[in-house]
CSV table of C-alpha atoms in Angstrom, one decimal:
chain,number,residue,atom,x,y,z
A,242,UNK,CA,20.1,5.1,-15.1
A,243,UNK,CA,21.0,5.9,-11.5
A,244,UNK,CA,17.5,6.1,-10.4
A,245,UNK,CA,16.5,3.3,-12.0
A,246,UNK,CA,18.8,1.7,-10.6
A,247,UNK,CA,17.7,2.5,-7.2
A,248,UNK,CA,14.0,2.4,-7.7
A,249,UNK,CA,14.6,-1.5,-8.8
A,250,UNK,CA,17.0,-1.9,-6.3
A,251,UNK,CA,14.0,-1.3,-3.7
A,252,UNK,CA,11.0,-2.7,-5.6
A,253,UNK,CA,13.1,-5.7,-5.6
A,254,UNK,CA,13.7,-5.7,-2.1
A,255,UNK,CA,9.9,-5.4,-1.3
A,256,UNK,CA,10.5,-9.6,-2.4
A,257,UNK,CA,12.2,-10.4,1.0
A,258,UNK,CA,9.8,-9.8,3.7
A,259,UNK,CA,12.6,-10.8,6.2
A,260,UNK,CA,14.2,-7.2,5.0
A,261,UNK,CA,11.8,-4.9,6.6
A,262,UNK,CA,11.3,-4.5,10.6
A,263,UNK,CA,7.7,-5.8,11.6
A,264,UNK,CA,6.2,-6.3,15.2
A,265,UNK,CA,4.1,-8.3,17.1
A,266,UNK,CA,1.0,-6.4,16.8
A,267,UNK,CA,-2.3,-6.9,19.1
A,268,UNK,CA,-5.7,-6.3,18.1
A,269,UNK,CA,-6.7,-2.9,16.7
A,270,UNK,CA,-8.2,-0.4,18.8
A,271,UNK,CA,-9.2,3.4,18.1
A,272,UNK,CA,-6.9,5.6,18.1
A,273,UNK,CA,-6.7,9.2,19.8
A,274,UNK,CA,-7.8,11.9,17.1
A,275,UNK,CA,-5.6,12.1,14.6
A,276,UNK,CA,-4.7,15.1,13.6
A,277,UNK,CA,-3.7,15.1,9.8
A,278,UNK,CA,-4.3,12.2,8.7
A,279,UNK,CA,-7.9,12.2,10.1
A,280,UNK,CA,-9.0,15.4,7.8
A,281,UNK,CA,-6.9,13.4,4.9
A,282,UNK,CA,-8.9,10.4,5.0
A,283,UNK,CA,-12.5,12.0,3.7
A,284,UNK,CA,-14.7,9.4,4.1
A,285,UNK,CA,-18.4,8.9,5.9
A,286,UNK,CA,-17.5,6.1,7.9
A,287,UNK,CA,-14.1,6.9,9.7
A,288,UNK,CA,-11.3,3.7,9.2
A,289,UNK,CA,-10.0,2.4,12.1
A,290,UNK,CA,-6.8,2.6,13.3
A,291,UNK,CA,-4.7,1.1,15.8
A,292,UNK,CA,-3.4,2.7,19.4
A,293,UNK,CA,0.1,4.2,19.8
A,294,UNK,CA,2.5,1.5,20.2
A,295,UNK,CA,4.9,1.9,23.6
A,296,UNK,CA,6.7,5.1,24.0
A,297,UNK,CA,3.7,6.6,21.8
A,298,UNK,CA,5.4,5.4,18.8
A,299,UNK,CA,2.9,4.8,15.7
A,300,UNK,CA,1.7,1.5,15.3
A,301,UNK,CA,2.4,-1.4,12.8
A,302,UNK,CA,-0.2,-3.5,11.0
A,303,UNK,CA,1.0,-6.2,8.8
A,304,UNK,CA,-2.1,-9.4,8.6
A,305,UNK,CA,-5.5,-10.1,11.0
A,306,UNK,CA,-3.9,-12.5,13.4
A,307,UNK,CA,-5.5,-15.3,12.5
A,308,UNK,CA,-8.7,-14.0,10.8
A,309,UNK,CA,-11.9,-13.8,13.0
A,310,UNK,CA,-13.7,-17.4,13.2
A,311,UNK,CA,-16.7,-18.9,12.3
A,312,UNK,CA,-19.1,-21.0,14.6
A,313,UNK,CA,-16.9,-24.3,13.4
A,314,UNK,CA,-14.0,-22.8,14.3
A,315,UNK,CA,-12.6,-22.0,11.2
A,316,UNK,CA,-10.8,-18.4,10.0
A,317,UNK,CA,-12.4,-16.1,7.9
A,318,UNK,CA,-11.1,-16.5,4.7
A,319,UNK,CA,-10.4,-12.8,4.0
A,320,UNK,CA,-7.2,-11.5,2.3
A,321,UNK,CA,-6.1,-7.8,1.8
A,322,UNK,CA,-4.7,-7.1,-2.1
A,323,UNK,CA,-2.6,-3.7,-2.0
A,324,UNK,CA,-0.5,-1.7,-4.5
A,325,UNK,CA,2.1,0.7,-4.4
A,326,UNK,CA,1.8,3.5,-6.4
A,327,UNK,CA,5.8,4.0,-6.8
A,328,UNK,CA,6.8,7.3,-7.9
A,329,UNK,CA,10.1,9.6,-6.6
A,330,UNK,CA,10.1,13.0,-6.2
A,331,UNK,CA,12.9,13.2,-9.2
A,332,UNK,CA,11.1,11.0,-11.7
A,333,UNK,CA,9.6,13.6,-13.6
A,334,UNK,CA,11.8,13.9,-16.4
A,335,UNK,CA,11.5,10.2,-17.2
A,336,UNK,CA,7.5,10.6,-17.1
A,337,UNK,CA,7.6,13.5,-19.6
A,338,UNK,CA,9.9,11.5,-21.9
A,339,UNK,CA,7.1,8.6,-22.0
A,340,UNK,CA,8.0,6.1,-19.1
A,341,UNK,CA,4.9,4.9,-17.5
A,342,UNK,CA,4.5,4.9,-13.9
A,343,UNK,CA,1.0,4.3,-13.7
A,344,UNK,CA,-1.2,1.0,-14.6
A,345,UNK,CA,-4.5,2.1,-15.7
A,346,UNK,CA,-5.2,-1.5,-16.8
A,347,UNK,CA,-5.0,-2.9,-13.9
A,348,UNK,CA,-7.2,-0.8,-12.0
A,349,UNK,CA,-9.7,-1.6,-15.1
A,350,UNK,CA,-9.1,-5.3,-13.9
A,351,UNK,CA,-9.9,-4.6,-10.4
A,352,UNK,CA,-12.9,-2.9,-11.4
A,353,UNK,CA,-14.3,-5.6,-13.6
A,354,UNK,CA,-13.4,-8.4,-11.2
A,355,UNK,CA,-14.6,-6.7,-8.4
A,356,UNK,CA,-12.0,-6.7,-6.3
A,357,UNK,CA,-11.9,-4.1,-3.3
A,358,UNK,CA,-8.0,-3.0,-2.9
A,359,UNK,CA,-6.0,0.0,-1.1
A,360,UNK,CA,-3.5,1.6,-3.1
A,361,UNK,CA,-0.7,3.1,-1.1
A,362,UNK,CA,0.0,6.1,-3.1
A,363,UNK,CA,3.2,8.6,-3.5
A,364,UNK,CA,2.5,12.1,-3.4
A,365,UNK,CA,4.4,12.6,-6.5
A,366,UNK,CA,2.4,9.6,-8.3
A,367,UNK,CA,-0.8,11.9,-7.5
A,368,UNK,CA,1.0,14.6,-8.7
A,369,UNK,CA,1.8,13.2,-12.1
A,370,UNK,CA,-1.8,11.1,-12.2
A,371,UNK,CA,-4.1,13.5,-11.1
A,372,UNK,CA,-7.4,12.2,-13.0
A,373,UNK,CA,-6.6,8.8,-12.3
A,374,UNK,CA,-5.8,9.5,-8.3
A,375,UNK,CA,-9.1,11.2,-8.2
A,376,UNK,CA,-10.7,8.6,-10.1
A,377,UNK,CA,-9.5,5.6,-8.0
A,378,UNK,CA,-10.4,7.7,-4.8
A,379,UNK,CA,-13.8,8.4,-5.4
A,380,UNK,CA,-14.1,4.9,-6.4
A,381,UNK,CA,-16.0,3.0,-3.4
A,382,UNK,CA,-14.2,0.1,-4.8
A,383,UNK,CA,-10.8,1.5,-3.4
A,384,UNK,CA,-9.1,3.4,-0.7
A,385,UNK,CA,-6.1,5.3,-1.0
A,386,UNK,CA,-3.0,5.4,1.3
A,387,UNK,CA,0.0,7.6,1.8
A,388,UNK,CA,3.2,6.3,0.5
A,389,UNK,CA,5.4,9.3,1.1
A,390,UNK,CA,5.7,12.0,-1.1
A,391,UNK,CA,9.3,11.2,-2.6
A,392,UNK,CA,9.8,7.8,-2.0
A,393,UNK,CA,12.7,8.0,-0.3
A,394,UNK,CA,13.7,5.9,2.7
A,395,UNK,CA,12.9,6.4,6.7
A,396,UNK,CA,15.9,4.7,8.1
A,397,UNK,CA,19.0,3.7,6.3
A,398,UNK,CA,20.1,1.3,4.6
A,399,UNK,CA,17.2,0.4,2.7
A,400,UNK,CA,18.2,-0.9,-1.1
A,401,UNK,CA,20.6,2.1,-2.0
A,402,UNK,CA,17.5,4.8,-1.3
A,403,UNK,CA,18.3,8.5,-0.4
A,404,UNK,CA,17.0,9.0,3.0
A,405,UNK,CA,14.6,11.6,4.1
A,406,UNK,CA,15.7,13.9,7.6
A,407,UNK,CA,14.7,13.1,10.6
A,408,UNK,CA,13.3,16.4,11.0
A,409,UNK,CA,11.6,16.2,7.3
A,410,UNK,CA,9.7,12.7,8.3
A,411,UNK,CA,6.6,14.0,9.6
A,412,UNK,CA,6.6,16.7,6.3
A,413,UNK,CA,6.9,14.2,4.1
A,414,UNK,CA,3.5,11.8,5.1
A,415,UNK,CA,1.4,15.1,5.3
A,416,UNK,CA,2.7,17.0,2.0
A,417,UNK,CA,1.8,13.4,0.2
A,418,UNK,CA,-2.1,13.6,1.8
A,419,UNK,CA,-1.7,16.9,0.4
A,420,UNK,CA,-1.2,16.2,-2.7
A,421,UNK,CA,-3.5,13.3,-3.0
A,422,UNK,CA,-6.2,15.7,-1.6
A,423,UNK,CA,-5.3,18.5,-4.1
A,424,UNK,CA,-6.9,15.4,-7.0
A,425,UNK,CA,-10.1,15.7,-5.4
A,426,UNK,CA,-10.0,12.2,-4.1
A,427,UNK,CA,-12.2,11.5,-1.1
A,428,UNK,CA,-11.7,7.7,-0.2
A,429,UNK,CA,-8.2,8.9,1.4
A,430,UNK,CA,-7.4,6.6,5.1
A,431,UNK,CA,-5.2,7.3,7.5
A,432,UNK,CA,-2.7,4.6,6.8
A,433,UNK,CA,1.3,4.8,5.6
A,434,UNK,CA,3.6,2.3,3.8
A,435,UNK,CA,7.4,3.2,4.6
A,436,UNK,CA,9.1,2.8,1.1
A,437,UNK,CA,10.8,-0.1,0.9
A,438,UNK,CA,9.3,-1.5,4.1
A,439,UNK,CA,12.0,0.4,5.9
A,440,UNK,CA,11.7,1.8,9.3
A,441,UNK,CA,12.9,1.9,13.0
A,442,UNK,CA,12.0,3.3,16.1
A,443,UNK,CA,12.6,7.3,14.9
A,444,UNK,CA,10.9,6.9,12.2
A,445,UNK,CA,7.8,5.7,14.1
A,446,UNK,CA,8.4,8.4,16.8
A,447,UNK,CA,8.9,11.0,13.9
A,448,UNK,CA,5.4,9.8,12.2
A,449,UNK,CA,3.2,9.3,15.7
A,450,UNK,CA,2.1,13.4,15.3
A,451,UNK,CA,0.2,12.1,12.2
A,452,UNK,CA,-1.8,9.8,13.6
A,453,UNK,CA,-1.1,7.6,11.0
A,454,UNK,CA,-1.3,3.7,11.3
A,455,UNK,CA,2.0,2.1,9.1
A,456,UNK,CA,0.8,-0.9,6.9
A,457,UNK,CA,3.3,-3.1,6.1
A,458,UNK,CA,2.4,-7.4,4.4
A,459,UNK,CA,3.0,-10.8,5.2
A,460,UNK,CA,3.0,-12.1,1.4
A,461,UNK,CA,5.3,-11.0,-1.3
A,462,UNK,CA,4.3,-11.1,-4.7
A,463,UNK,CA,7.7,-10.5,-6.6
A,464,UNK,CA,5.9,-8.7,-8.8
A,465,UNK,CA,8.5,-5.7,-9.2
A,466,UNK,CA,10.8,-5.9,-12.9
A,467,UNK,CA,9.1,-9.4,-12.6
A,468,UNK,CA,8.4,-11.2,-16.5
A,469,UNK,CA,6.6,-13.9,-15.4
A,470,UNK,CA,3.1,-13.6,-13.9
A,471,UNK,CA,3.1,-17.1,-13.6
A,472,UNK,CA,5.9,-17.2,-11.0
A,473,UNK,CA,4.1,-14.1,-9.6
A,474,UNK,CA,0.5,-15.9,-9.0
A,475,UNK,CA,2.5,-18.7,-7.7
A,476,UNK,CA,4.1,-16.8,-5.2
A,477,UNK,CA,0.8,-15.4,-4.3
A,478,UNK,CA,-1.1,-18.2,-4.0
A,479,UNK,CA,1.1,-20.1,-2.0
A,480,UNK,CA,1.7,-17.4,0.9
A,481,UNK,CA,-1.8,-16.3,1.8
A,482,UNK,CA,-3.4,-17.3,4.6
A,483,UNK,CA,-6.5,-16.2,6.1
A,484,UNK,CA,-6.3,-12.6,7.5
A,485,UNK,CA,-3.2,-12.0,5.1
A,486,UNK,CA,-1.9,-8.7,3.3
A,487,UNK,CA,-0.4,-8.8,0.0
A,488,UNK,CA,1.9,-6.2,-1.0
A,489,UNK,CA,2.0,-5.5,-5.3
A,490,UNK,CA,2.4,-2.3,-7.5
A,491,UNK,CA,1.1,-0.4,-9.6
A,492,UNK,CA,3.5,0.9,-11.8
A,493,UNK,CA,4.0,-0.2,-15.5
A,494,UNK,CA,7.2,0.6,-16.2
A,495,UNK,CA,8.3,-1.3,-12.6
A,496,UNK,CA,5.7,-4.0,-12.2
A,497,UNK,CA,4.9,-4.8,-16.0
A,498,UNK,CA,3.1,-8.6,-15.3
A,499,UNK,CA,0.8,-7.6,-12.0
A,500,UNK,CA,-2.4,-7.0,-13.8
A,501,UNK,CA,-1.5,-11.0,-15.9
A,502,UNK,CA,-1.0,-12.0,-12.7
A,503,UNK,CA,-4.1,-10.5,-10.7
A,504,UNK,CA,-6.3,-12.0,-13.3
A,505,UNK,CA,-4.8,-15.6,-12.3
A,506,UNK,CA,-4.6,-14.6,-8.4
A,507,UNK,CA,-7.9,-13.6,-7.9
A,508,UNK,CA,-10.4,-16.3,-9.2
A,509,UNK,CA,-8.0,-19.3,-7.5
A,510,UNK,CA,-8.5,-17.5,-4.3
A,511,UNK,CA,-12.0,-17.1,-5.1
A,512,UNK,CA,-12.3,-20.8,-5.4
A,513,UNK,CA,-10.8,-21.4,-2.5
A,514,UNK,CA,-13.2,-19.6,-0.7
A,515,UNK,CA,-11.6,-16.5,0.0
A,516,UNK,CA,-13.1,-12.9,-0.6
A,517,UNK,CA,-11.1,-9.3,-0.9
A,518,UNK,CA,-11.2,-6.8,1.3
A,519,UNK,CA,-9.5,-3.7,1.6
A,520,UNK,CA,-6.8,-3.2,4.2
A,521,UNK,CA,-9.6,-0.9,6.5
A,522,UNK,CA,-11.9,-3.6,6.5
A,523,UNK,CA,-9.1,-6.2,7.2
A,524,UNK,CA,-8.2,-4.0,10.4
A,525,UNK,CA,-11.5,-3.9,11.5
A,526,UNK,CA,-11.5,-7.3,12.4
């Protein structure tokens, strides 16, 4: 009960964007080589990433400023759909007794509404899910990002989360492309979501060795221990703008209305002249 506790304590508090520490970012450049992060990423066509922030520190993407425009001066109507893969290192006993962290049916969705997405993915999800890690990252439709290994927080407080050493920061992003790896998925990019959106300044420090770029979002879905995908779509639809990033999950047990309220989402924006992209094409600009 203590765990759940926490886990919904910091899905929840994915819902208030004004929780988590964002910068003003500038356009993306390439990055120097990155070390593990680049061998992680497997794919033909390498995803770009953004320089070191000042002081080195890794670098923060949250949205395209302002989409690229068009010969009439309008944005390009392009919007980033990602989901967390939530998973903690100490979880396992409550997979084995038959809770679902996983959401097979929404990746079926995706699939069949042909939406490209990134999911930001726990090393101990791909641990527990290793047919549908591999599956979903040999999938051109997808990429697949680091979300930690355990789940547990880079700066404190965030949401009641036990907090991972400063000296076990830099462990934790590469044993979770290790993992993922270990599935035999290939479509594996260099980017990392802090859990719970939570970082600071030694966090970034502790991660820049990676060469990592941290993703974070500008919309909020409120999709986590949400009942209504109504409310969910709503949410949605009303916060993206062109160029945005929309953080969601994909986790039954956590998130049990985001593939109801994907299925709403995705054909309004379509209407509205929007198309998907995932977040590499989104920071390529």
């Amino acid at each position: 009960m203590t765990m759940l506790a926490v886990l919904g304590a910091v899905l929840a508090g994915c819902g208030n964007p004004e929780a988590t520490r964002t910068q003003t970012l500038t356009p993306p450049s390439p990055a120097p080589s990155p070390s593990h992060a680049a061998k992680a990423q497997g794919t033909r066509t390498k995803p770009p990433t953004m320089a070191p922030g000042p002081a080195g520190l890794t670098p923060v993407f949250e949205r395209r400023s302002g989409g690229s425009g068009d010969r009439s001066g309008k944005a390009d109507k392009v919007v980033a759909l990602t989901f967390d893969a939530d998973m903690t290192a100490g979880q396992g006993q409550r997979a084995a007794a038959g809770e679902h962290f996983d959401n097979p049916g929404l990746i079926t969705l995706l699939r069949r509404l042909k939406v490209p997405s990134t999911v930001f993915m726990t090393g101990r999800w791909a641990q527990e899910y290793p047919v549908q890690a591999r599956s979903i990252g040999r999938d051109p439709l997808f990429e697949i990002a680091n979300h930690s290994y355990s789940h547990y927080a880079f700066s404190s407080p965030c949401y009641g989360l036990p907090t991972v050493a400063k000296g076990d920061m830099r462990g934790e992003v590469e044993r979770a492309f290790t993992a993922i790896r270990k599935t035999g998925a290939r479509n594996v990019v260099p980017y990392f979501r802090f859990p719970g959106g939570c970082y600071d300044d030694a966090s970034l420090k502790a991660l820049a060795a990676t060469g990592v770029t941290a993703v974070q979002w500008d919309v909020v879905s409120g999709d986590a221990f949400a009942t209504d995908a109504d409310a969910v779509a709503e949410q949605v639809l009303a916060g993206v703008k062109p160029g945005s990033l929309v953080v969601m999950h994909c986790t039954r047990s956590a998130a049990p209305v985001t593939d109801e309220a994907v299925r709403r989402v995705v054909p309004e924006l379509r209407a509205r002249g929007y198309r998907f992209v995932k977040v590499s094409e989104l920071m390529r600009g």
